[in-house]
Amino acid sequence: MKMMLKNSFLKAGFFVLFLVVLPLIGSARQDNKGNPLPHFLFPQFKEGIIIMKDGAKFTAMINYNMVEERMITELEGIYRYSKNPQSIEKIFIENRMFIPFNNAFYEILTSGNVTLFLQNKSHFTPKGSDTGYGSKNRSVGPTATKRFELTPVTHQYQEVAYIELPQNVEITPSSVYWVSMGDKLEKFNNEKQFIKLFPDYSTQLKDFIRKEGIKIKNREDLIKLGIYCNEIMTK
């Protein structure tokens, strides 16, 4: 059954949807060959379900590049990303749902009157060189900066993207948290900012956060908080 799904995925246009080839060079996370992928959301590529806006449904080995903010598929050692992510309705990876937002994909943590989104995001930070007196030099020269650029090249009807990662870099988390209320999308990064979005429920939210030991930047805690918000805001 899995093979039939994979074959139908290929026939239905895998190479049309994911035409951009991305050789990946990346410590703890690995690709399917054991190479490190510290800038990816999952430790390895996972079998995911891709649902298109036209109703088509495919399976693929997939992972999320948090630096480039792209969904990356893997097939036979070749990595691709979608040229048109807006044609995708949603993607499921290990019971986690992602929807396209511009060229990125946001994870839906909870949905209802209060829908919480997690923008899984990281950036590269150069490792500091020792300058003496216990300080570090973290400046990035023009050459190092240029290494982060993507260079698109057209070759045999495919846009090939090459990316060279400097060896001496650290992955710095920089995820962003969003809440959708009606037609508004608001950003928050801490407890105070979140509570400020719900002035009518500030006392209840403060009590719940304190009693449950909620940490806003913990994914599981945020899901628990979102579920609570939808419970009290529907009464």
Coordinates of N, CA and C in Angstrom, one line a residue:
M1 N 0.8 -1.2 0.0 CA 0.0 0.0 0.0 C 0.9 1.2 0.0
K2 N 1.9 1.2 0.8 CA 2.8 2.4 0.9 C 3.5 2.6 -0.5
M3 N 3.9 1.5 -1.1 CA 4.5 1.7 -2.4 C 3.5 2.2 -3.5
M4 N 2.2 1.8 -3.4 CA 1.2 2.3 -4.3 C 1.0 3.8 -4.1
L5 N 1.0 4.2 -2.9 CA 0.8 5.6 -2.6 C 2.0 6.4 -3.1
K6 N 3.2 5.9 -2.9 CA 4.4 6.6 -3.4 C 4.4 6.7 -4.9
N7 N 4.0 5.6 -5.6 CA 4.0 5.6 -7.0 C 2.9 6.6 -7.6
S8 N 1.8 6.6 -6.9 CA 0.7 7.6 -7.3 C 1.2 9.0 -7.1
F9 N 2.0 9.2 -6.0 CA 2.5 10.5 -5.7 C 3.4 11.0 -6.9
L10 N 4.3 10.1 -7.3 CA 5.2 10.4 -8.4 C 4.4 10.7 -9.7
K11 N 3.5 9.9 -10.0 CA 2.7 10.1 -11.2 C 1.9 11.3 -11.2
A12 N 1.4 11.7 -10.0 CA 0.5 12.8 -9.9 C 1.2 14.2 -10.0
G13 N 2.5 14.1 -10.0 CA 3.3 15.4 -10.2 C 4.2 15.7 -9.1
F14 N 4.9 14.8 -8.5 CA 5.9 15.1 -7.5 C 6.9 16.0 -8.0
F15 N 7.4 15.7 -9.2 CA 8.5 16.5 -9.8 C 8.0 17.8 -10.3
V16 N 6.7 18.0 -10.4 CA 6.1 19.3 -10.8 C 6.1 20.2 -9.5
L17 N 5.6 19.6 -8.4 CA 5.4 20.4 -7.2 C 6.7 20.7 -6.6
F18 N 7.6 19.7 -6.5 CA 8.9 19.9 -5.8 C 10.0 19.9 -6.8
L19 N 10.1 20.9 -7.6 CA 11.1 21.0 -8.7 C 12.4 21.5 -8.3
V20 N 12.5 22.2 -7.2 CA 13.7 22.9 -6.9 C 14.6 21.9 -6.1
V21 N 15.8 21.6 -6.6 CA 16.7 20.6 -5.9 C 17.6 21.4 -5.0
L22 N 17.7 20.8 -3.8 CA 18.5 21.5 -2.7 C 19.5 20.6 -2.1
P23 N 20.7 20.6 -2.5 CA 21.8 19.8 -1.8 C 21.9 20.3 -0.4
L24 N 21.8 19.5 0.6 CA 21.9 20.0 2.0 C 23.2 19.7 2.6
I25 N 23.8 20.7 3.2 CA 25.0 20.6 4.0 C 24.8 21.1 5.4
G26 N 25.0 20.4 6.3 CA 24.7 21.0 7.6 C 25.9 21.0 8.5
S27 N 24.4 19.7 14.4 CA 25.0 18.5 14.7 C 23.9 17.7 15.4
A28 N 23.4 17.1 15.9 CA 22.5 16.3 16.5 C 21.4 15.7 15.5
R29 N 20.9 16.5 14.6 CA 19.9 16.0 13.7 C 20.6 15.5 12.4
Q30 N 20.0 14.5 11.8 CA 20.6 13.9 10.7 C 19.7 13.7 9.5
D31 N 20.3 13.6 8.3 CA 19.5 13.2 7.1 C 19.4 11.7 7.1
N32 N 18.9 11.2 6.0 CA 18.7 9.7 5.9 C 20.1 9.0 5.7
K33 N 21.1 9.7 5.5 CA 22.5 9.1 5.3 C 23.3 9.4 6.6
G34 N 22.7 9.9 7.6 CA 23.5 10.2 8.8 C 24.2 11.5 8.9
N35 N 24.0 12.3 7.9 CA 24.6 13.7 7.9 C 23.9 14.6 8.9
P36 N 24.6 15.5 9.6 CA 23.9 16.3 10.6 C 23.0 17.4 9.9
L37 N 21.8 17.6 10.5 CA 20.9 18.6 10.1 C 20.4 19.4 11.3
P38 N 21.2 20.2 11.9 CA 20.8 20.9 13.1 C 19.7 22.0 12.9
H39 N 19.6 22.4 11.6 CA 18.7 23.5 11.3 C 17.3 23.0 10.8
F40 N 17.1 21.7 11.1 CA 15.8 21.1 10.7 C 14.9 20.8 11.9
L41 N 13.6 20.8 11.8 CA 12.7 20.7 12.9 C 12.7 19.3 13.5
F42 N 12.8 18.2 12.6 CA 12.7 16.9 13.1 C 14.1 16.2 13.0
P43 N 14.4 15.3 13.9 CA 15.8 14.6 13.8 C 16.1 14.0 12.5
Q44 N 15.1 13.4 11.9 CA 15.3 12.7 10.6 C 14.1 13.1 9.7
F45 N 14.2 12.8 8.4 CA 13.1 13.0 7.5 C 12.0 12.0 7.8
K46 N 10.8 12.4 7.9 CA 9.6 11.6 8.3 C 8.7 11.5 7.1
E47 N 7.9 10.4 7.2 CA 6.9 10.2 6.2 C 5.7 11.1 6.5
G48 N 5.4 12.1 5.6 CA 4.4 13.0 5.9 C 3.3 12.9 4.8
I49 N 2.2 13.6 5.1 CA 1.0 13.6 4.2 C 0.9 15.1 3.7
I50 N 0.8 15.2 2.4 CA 0.7 16.5 1.8 C -0.7 16.6 1.1
I51 N -1.5 17.5 1.5 CA -2.9 17.7 1.0 C -2.9 19.0 0.2
M52 N -3.2 18.9 -1.1 CA -3.2 20.1 -2.0 C -4.6 20.8 -1.9
K53 N -4.6 22.0 -2.4 CA -5.9 22.8 -2.4 C -6.9 22.2 -3.4
D54 N -6.4 21.5 -4.4 CA -7.3 20.9 -5.4 C -7.8 19.5 -4.9
G55 N -7.5 19.1 -3.7 CA -8.0 17.9 -3.2 C -7.0 16.7 -3.3
A56 N -6.0 16.8 -4.1 CA -5.0 15.7 -4.2 C -4.3 15.5 -2.9
K57 N -3.9 14.2 -2.6 CA -3.3 13.9 -1.4 C -2.1 12.9 -1.7
F58 N -0.9 13.3 -1.1 CA 0.3 12.5 -1.4 C 1.0 12.2 -0.1
T59 N 1.9 11.2 -0.2 CA 2.8 11.0 0.9 C 4.3 11.2 0.4
A60 N 5.1 11.6 1.3 CA 6.5 11.9 1.0 C 7.4 11.9 2.2
M61 N 8.7 11.6 2.1 CA 9.6 11.8 3.2 C 9.9 13.3 3.3
I62 N 9.6 13.9 4.4 CA 9.6 15.4 4.5 C 10.2 15.9 5.8
N63 N 10.7 17.1 5.8 CA 11.2 17.7 7.0 C 11.1 19.2 6.8
Y64 N 11.3 20.0 7.9 CA 11.2 21.5 7.8 C 12.5 22.1 8.1
N65 N 13.0 22.9 7.1 CA 14.2 23.7 7.3 C 13.8 25.0 8.0
M66 N 14.2 25.1 9.3 CA 13.8 26.3 10.1 C 14.6 27.5 9.8
V67 N 15.7 27.4 9.1 CA 16.5 28.6 8.7 C 15.9 29.2 7.4
E68 N 15.7 28.4 6.4 CA 15.1 28.8 5.2 C 13.6 28.9 5.2
E69 N 13.0 28.3 6.3 CA 11.6 28.2 6.4 C 10.9 27.6 5.2
R70 N 11.4 26.4 4.9 CA 10.9 25.7 3.7 C 10.6 24.2 4.1
M71 N 9.5 23.7 3.6 CA 9.3 22.2 3.7 C 10.2 21.6 2.6
I72 N 11.0 20.6 3.0 CA 11.9 19.9 2.1 C 11.5 18.5 2.0
T73 N 11.4 18.0 0.8 CA 11.1 16.5 0.6 C 12.4 15.8 0.2
E74 N 12.4 14.5 0.5 CA 13.6 13.7 0.1 C 13.1 12.5 -0.7
L75 N 13.7 12.2 -1.8 CA 13.5 11.0 -2.6 C 14.8 10.6 -3.2
E76 N 15.2 9.4 -2.8 CA 16.4 8.8 -3.4 C 17.6 9.7 -3.2
G77 N 17.7 10.4 -2.1 CA 18.9 11.2 -1.8 C 18.8 12.6 -2.4
I78 N 17.7 12.9 -3.1 CA 17.6 14.3 -3.7 C 16.6 15.0 -2.8
Y79 N 16.9 16.3 -2.5 CA 16.1 17.1 -1.7 C 15.4 18.3 -2.5
R80 N 14.1 18.5 -2.3 CA 13.4 19.5 -3.1 C 12.5 20.3 -2.2
Y81 N 12.2 21.5 -2.7 CA 11.2 22.3 -2.0 C 10.2 22.8 -3.0
S82 N 9.0 23.1 -2.5 CA 7.9 23.5 -3.4 C 8.1 24.8 -4.0
K83 N 7.9 24.9 -5.4 CA 8.0 26.2 -6.0 C 6.8 27.1 -5.7
N84 N 5.7 26.4 -5.4 CA 4.5 27.2 -5.1 C 3.8 26.6 -3.9
P85 N 4.3 27.0 -2.7 CA 3.7 26.4 -1.5 C 2.3 26.8 -1.2
Q86 N 1.8 27.9 -1.9 CA 0.4 28.3 -1.7 C -0.6 27.3 -2.4
S87 N -0.1 26.4 -3.2 CA -0.9 25.4 -3.8 C -1.2 24.3 -2.8
I88 N -0.5 24.3 -1.7 CA -0.6 23.3 -0.6 C -1.6 23.8 0.4
E89 N -2.6 22.9 0.8 CA -3.5 23.3 1.8 C -2.9 23.0 3.2
K90 N -2.4 21.9 3.4 CA -1.8 21.5 4.7 C -0.9 20.3 4.6
I91 N 0.0 20.2 5.6 CA 0.9 19.1 5.6 C 0.9 18.5 7.0
F92 N 0.8 17.2 7.1 CA 0.9 16.5 8.4 C 2.2 15.7 8.5
I93 N 2.9 16.0 9.6 CA 4.1 15.2 10.0 C 4.0 14.8 11.4
E94 N 3.9 13.5 11.7 CA 3.8 13.0 13.0 C 2.7 13.6 13.8
N95 N 1.5 13.7 13.2 CA 0.3 14.3 13.8 C 0.4 15.7 14.1
R96 N 1.4 16.4 13.5 CA 1.5 17.8 13.6 C 1.1 18.5 12.3
M97 N 0.3 19.5 12.3 CA -0.3 20.1 11.1 C 0.4 21.4 10.8
F98 N 0.8 21.6 9.5 CA 1.4 22.8 9.1 C 0.6 23.4 7.9
I99 N 0.5 24.7 7.9 CA -0.2 25.3 6.7 C 0.7 26.4 6.1
P100 N 0.6 26.7 4.8 CA 1.5 27.7 4.2 C 1.1 29.1 4.7
F101 N 2.2 29.9 4.9 CA 2.0 31.3 5.2 C 3.1 32.0 4.4
N102 N 2.7 32.7 3.4 CA 3.7 33.2 2.4 C 4.5 32.0 1.9
N103 N 5.8 32.1 2.0 CA 6.6 30.9 1.6 C 7.0 30.0 2.7
A104 N 6.6 30.3 3.9 CA 6.9 29.5 5.1 C 5.7 28.6 5.4
F105 N 5.9 27.8 6.4 CA 4.8 26.9 6.9 C 4.7 27.1 8.4
Y106 N 3.5 27.5 8.9 CA 3.3 27.7 10.3 C 2.6 26.4 10.9
E107 N 3.0 26.0 12.1 CA 2.4 24.9 12.7 C 1.1 25.3 13.5
I108 N 0.0 24.6 13.3 CA -1.2 24.9 14.1 C -1.1 24.1 15.4
L109 N -1.1 24.8 16.5 CA -1.1 24.2 17.8 C -2.4 23.9 18.4
T110 N -3.3 24.9 18.3 CA -4.7 24.7 18.7 C -5.6 25.5 17.7
S111 N -6.8 25.1 17.6 CA -7.8 25.8 16.7 C -9.1 26.0 17.4
G112 N -9.8 27.0 17.0 CA -11.1 27.4 17.6 C -11.3 28.9 17.6
N113 N -12.0 29.4 18.6 CA -12.1 30.9 18.7 C -10.7 31.5 18.8
V114 N -9.8 30.8 19.5 CA -8.4 31.2 19.6 C -7.5 30.1 19.0
T115 N -6.9 30.5 17.8 CA -6.1 29.6 17.1 C -4.6 30.0 17.3
L116 N -3.8 29.1 17.8 CA -2.4 29.4 18.1 C -1.5 28.8 17.0
F117 N -0.6 29.6 16.5 CA 0.4 29.1 15.5 C 1.8 29.2 16.0
L118 N 2.6 28.3 15.6 CA 4.0 28.3 16.0 C 4.8 28.5 14.7
Q119 N 5.6 29.6 14.5 CA 6.5 29.8 13.4 C 7.8 29.2 13.8
N120 N 8.0 27.9 13.5 CA 9.3 27.3 13.8 C 10.4 27.9 13.0
K121 N 11.3 28.6 13.7 CA 12.3 29.4 13.0 C 13.7 29.4 13.8
S122 N 14.8 29.4 13.0 CA 16.1 29.5 13.6 C 17.0 30.3 12.6
H123 N 18.1 30.7 13.1 CA 19.0 31.4 12.2 C 20.5 31.0 12.6
F124 N 21.3 31.2 11.6 CA 22.7 30.9 11.8 C 23.5 32.0 12.5
T125 N 24.2 31.7 13.5 CA 25.1 32.6 14.2 C 26.5 32.2 14.2
P126 N 27.4 33.0 13.7 CA 28.8 32.5 13.6 C 29.4 32.3 15.0
K127 N 30.1 31.2 15.2 CA 30.8 31.0 16.5 C 31.8 32.0 16.7
G128 N 31.9 32.6 17.9 CA 32.8 33.6 18.2 C 34.3 33.2 18.3
S129 N 35.1 33.9 17.7 CA 36.6 33.7 17.8 C 37.1 34.4 19.0
D130 N 38.0 33.8 19.7 CA 38.6 34.4 21.0 C 39.4 35.6 20.7
T131 N 39.0 36.7 21.3 CA 39.7 38.0 21.1 C 40.5 38.4 22.4
G132 N 40.5 37.5 23.4 CA 41.2 37.8 24.6 C 40.3 38.4 25.6
Y133 N 40.7 38.4 26.9 CA 40.0 39.0 28.0 C 38.6 38.4 28.1
G134 N 38.4 37.2 27.7 CA 37.2 36.5 27.9 C 36.1 36.9 26.9
S135 N 36.4 37.7 25.9 CA 35.3 38.1 25.0 C 35.5 37.4 23.6
K136 N 34.4 37.4 22.9 CA 34.3 36.7 21.6 C 34.0 37.7 20.5
N137 N 34.6 37.5 19.3 CA 34.3 38.2 18.1 C 33.3 37.5 17.3
R138 N 32.1 38.0 17.2 CA 31.0 37.3 16.4 C 30.7 38.0 15.1
S139 N 31.6 38.8 14.6 CA 31.3 39.5 13.4 C 31.4 38.6 12.2
V140 N 30.6 38.9 11.2 CA 30.6 38.1 10.0 C 31.0 39.0 8.8
G141 N 32.1 38.6 8.2 CA 32.6 39.4 7.1 C 31.8 39.2 5.8
P142 N 32.1 40.0 4.8 CA 31.3 39.8 3.5 C 31.3 38.4 2.9
T143 N 32.5 37.8 3.0 CA 32.6 36.4 2.4 C 31.7 35.4 3.1
A144 N 31.7 35.5 4.5 CA 30.9 34.6 5.3 C 29.4 34.8 5.0
T145 N 29.0 36.1 4.9 CA 27.6 36.5 4.7 C 27.2 35.9 3.4
K146 N 28.0 36.1 2.4 CA 27.6 35.6 1.0 C 27.4 34.1 1.0
R147 N 28.0 33.4 1.9 CA 27.9 31.9 1.9 C 26.4 31.5 2.2
F148 N 25.7 32.4 2.9 CA 24.3 32.1 3.2 C 23.4 32.3 2.1
E149 N 23.8 32.9 1.0 CA 22.9 33.2 -0.1 C 22.6 32.0 -0.9
L150 N 21.3 31.9 -1.4 CA 21.0 30.9 -2.3 C 21.2 31.4 -3.8
T151 N 21.8 30.5 -4.6 CA 22.1 30.9 -6.0 C 21.2 30.0 -6.9
P152 N 20.1 30.5 -7.4 CA 19.3 29.7 -8.3 C 19.9 29.6 -9.7
V153 N 19.9 28.4 -10.2 CA 20.4 28.1 -11.5 C 19.4 27.2 -12.3
T154 N 19.1 27.6 -13.5 CA 18.2 26.8 -14.3 C 19.0 25.7 -15.1
H155 N 18.6 24.5 -14.9 CA 19.3 23.4 -15.6 C 18.3 22.2 -15.8
Q156 N 18.1 21.9 -17.1 CA 17.2 20.9 -17.5 C 15.8 21.0 -16.9
Y157 N 15.3 22.3 -17.0 CA 13.9 22.6 -16.5 C 13.8 22.5 -15.0
Q158 N 14.8 22.5 -14.3 CA 14.8 22.5 -12.9 C 15.6 23.6 -12.3
E159 N 15.0 24.3 -11.3 CA 15.8 25.4 -10.6 C 16.6 24.7 -9.5
V160 N 17.9 24.7 -9.7 CA 18.8 24.1 -8.7 C 19.3 25.1 -7.7
A161 N 19.2 24.9 -6.4 CA 19.6 25.8 -5.4 C 20.8 25.2 -4.7
Y162 N 21.9 25.9 -4.7 CA 23.1 25.4 -4.0 C 23.3 26.3 -2.7
I163 N 23.6 25.7 -1.6 CA 23.8 26.5 -0.4 C 25.0 26.0 0.3
E164 N 25.9 26.8 0.6 CA 27.2 26.5 1.3 C 27.1 27.0 2.7
L165 N 27.2 26.2 3.7 CA 27.1 26.6 5.1 C 28.5 26.7 5.7
P166 N 28.8 27.8 6.3 CA 30.1 27.9 7.0 C 30.2 26.9 8.1
Q167 N 31.4 26.4 8.3 CA 31.5 25.3 9.3 C 31.4 25.8 10.7
N168 N 31.8 27.0 11.0 CA 31.8 27.6 12.4 C 30.6 28.4 12.6
V169 N 29.4 27.7 12.7 CA 28.2 28.4 13.0 C 27.4 27.7 14.0
E170 N 26.6 28.4 14.8 CA 25.7 27.9 15.7 C 24.3 28.1 15.2
I171 N 23.4 27.2 15.6 CA 22.0 27.3 15.3 C 21.3 28.0 16.5
T172 N 20.7 29.2 16.2 CA 20.1 30.0 17.3 C 18.6 30.0 17.1
P173 N 17.8 29.4 18.0 CA 16.4 29.4 17.9 C 15.8 30.8 17.9
S174 N 14.8 31.0 17.0 CA 14.2 32.4 16.9 C 12.7 32.2 16.5
S175 N 12.1 31.2 17.1 CA 10.7 30.9 16.8 C 9.8 32.1 17.2
V176 N 8.7 32.2 16.5 CA 7.7 33.3 16.7 C 6.4 32.6 17.0
Y177 N 5.6 33.2 17.9 CA 4.3 32.7 18.3 C 3.2 33.7 17.9
W178 N 2.1 33.1 17.3 CA 1.0 33.9 16.8 C -0.3 33.4 17.3
V179 N -1.2 34.3 17.4 CA -2.6 33.9 17.8 C -3.6 34.6 16.8
S180 N -4.5 33.8 16.3 CA -5.5 34.3 15.4 C -6.8 34.5 16.2
M181 N -7.3 35.7 16.1 CA -8.6 36.0 16.7 C -9.5 36.7 15.7
G182 N -10.5 36.0 15.2 CA -11.3 36.5 14.1 C -10.4 36.6 12.8
D183 N -10.3 37.8 12.3 CA -9.5 38.0 11.1 C -8.1 38.7 11.4
K184 N -7.8 38.7 12.7 CA -6.5 39.3 13.2 C -5.5 38.3 13.5
L185 N -4.2 38.6 13.2 CA -3.1 37.7 13.6 C -2.2 38.5 14.4
E186 N -2.0 38.1 15.7 CA -1.2 38.9 16.6 C 0.0 38.1 17.0
K187 N 1.1 38.7 17.2 CA 2.4 38.1 17.6 C 2.6 38.3 19.1
F188 N 3.1 37.2 19.8 CA 3.5 37.4 21.2 C 4.7 36.5 21.4
N189 N 5.5 37.0 22.4 CA 6.8 36.2 22.7 C 6.9 35.9 24.2
N190 N 6.0 36.4 25.0 CA 6.0 36.2 26.5 C 4.6 36.2 27.1
E191 N 4.6 35.8 28.3 CA 3.3 35.7 29.0 C 2.5 37.0 29.1
K192 N 3.2 38.1 29.4 CA 2.6 39.4 29.5 C 2.0 39.8 28.1
Q193 N 2.7 39.6 27.0 CA 2.1 40.0 25.7 C 0.9 39.1 25.4
F194 N 0.9 37.9 25.8 CA -0.2 37.0 25.5 C -1.4 37.4 26.3
I195 N -1.3 37.6 27.6 CA -2.4 38.0 28.4 C -3.0 39.4 28.0
K196 N -2.2 40.3 27.5 CA -2.6 41.6 27.1 C -3.6 41.5 25.9
L197 N -3.5 40.4 25.1 CA -4.4 40.2 24.0 C -5.8 39.8 24.4
F198 N -6.0 39.4 25.7 CA -7.3 39.0 26.2 C -7.6 39.7 27.5
P199 N -7.8 41.0 27.5 CA -8.0 41.8 28.7 C -9.2 41.3 29.6
D200 N -10.2 40.8 28.9 CA -11.4 40.3 29.7 C -11.2 39.0 30.4
Y201 N -10.1 38.3 30.1 CA -9.8 37.0 30.7 C -8.5 37.0 31.4
S202 N -7.9 38.2 31.7 CA -6.6 38.3 32.2 C -6.4 37.6 33.6
T203 N -7.4 37.7 34.5 CA -7.3 37.1 35.8 C -7.3 35.6 35.6
Q204 N -8.2 35.0 34.8 CA -8.3 33.6 34.6 C -7.0 33.0 34.0
L205 N -6.5 33.8 33.0 CA -5.3 33.3 32.3 C -4.1 33.3 33.3
K206 N -4.0 34.4 34.1 CA -2.9 34.5 35.0 C -2.9 33.3 36.0
D207 N -4.1 33.0 36.5 CA -4.3 31.9 37.5 C -3.9 30.6 36.9
F208 N -4.4 30.4 35.6 CA -4.1 29.1 34.9 C -2.6 28.9 34.7
I209 N -2.0 30.0 34.2 CA -0.6 29.9 33.9 C 0.2 29.6 35.2
R210 N -0.2 30.2 36.3 CA 0.6 30.0 37.5 C 0.3 28.6 38.1
K211 N -0.9 28.2 38.1 CA -1.2 26.8 38.7 C -0.6 25.7 37.8
E212 N -0.6 25.9 36.5 CA -0.2 24.8 35.6 C 1.3 24.9 35.3
G213 N 2.0 26.0 35.8 CA 3.4 26.2 35.5 C 3.7 26.4 34.0
I214 N 2.8 27.1 33.3 CA 2.9 27.2 31.9 C 4.1 28.1 31.5
K215 N 4.9 27.5 30.6 CA 6.0 28.3 30.0 C 5.6 28.6 28.5
I216 N 5.5 29.9 28.2 CA 5.0 30.3 26.9 C 5.8 29.7 25.8
K217 N 7.1 29.6 25.9 CA 7.9 29.1 24.8 C 8.1 27.6 24.8
N218 N 7.3 26.9 25.6 CA 7.3 25.4 25.6 C 6.1 25.0 24.7
R219 N 6.3 24.2 23.7 CA 5.3 23.9 22.7 C 4.1 23.2 23.4
E220 N 4.4 22.2 24.2 CA 3.3 21.4 24.9 C 2.5 22.3 25.8
D221 N 3.2 23.2 26.6 CA 2.5 24.1 27.5 C 1.6 25.1 26.7
L222 N 2.1 25.5 25.6 CA 1.3 26.5 24.8 C 0.1 25.8 24.2
I223 N 0.2 24.5 23.9 CA -1.0 23.8 23.4 C -2.0 23.7 24.5
K224 N -1.5 23.4 25.8 CA -2.4 23.3 26.9 C -3.1 24.7 27.2
L225 N -2.4 25.7 27.0 CA -2.9 27.1 27.2 C -3.9 27.4 26.2
G226 N -3.7 27.0 24.9 CA -4.6 27.3 23.9 C -5.9 26.5 24.0
I227 N -5.8 25.3 24.5 CA -7.0 24.5 24.8 C -7.9 25.2 25.9
Y228 N -7.2 25.7 26.9 CA -7.9 26.3 28.0 C -8.6 27.6 27.5
C229 N -7.9 28.4 26.7 CA -8.5 29.6 26.1 C -9.8 29.3 25.4
N230 N -9.8 28.3 24.6 CA -11.0 27.9 23.8 C -12.1 27.4 24.7
E231 N -11.7 26.8 25.9 CA -12.8 26.4 26.8 C -13.4 27.6 27.5
I232 N -12.7 28.5 28.0 CA -13.3 29.6 28.7 C -13.9 30.7 27.8
M233 N -13.4 30.8 26.6 CA -13.9 31.8 25.7 C -15.1 31.4 24.8
T234 N -15.6 30.2 25.1 CA -16.8 29.7 24.4 C -18.0 29.7 25.4
K235 N -17.7 30.0 26.7 CA -18.7 29.9 27.7 C -19.5 31.2 27.7

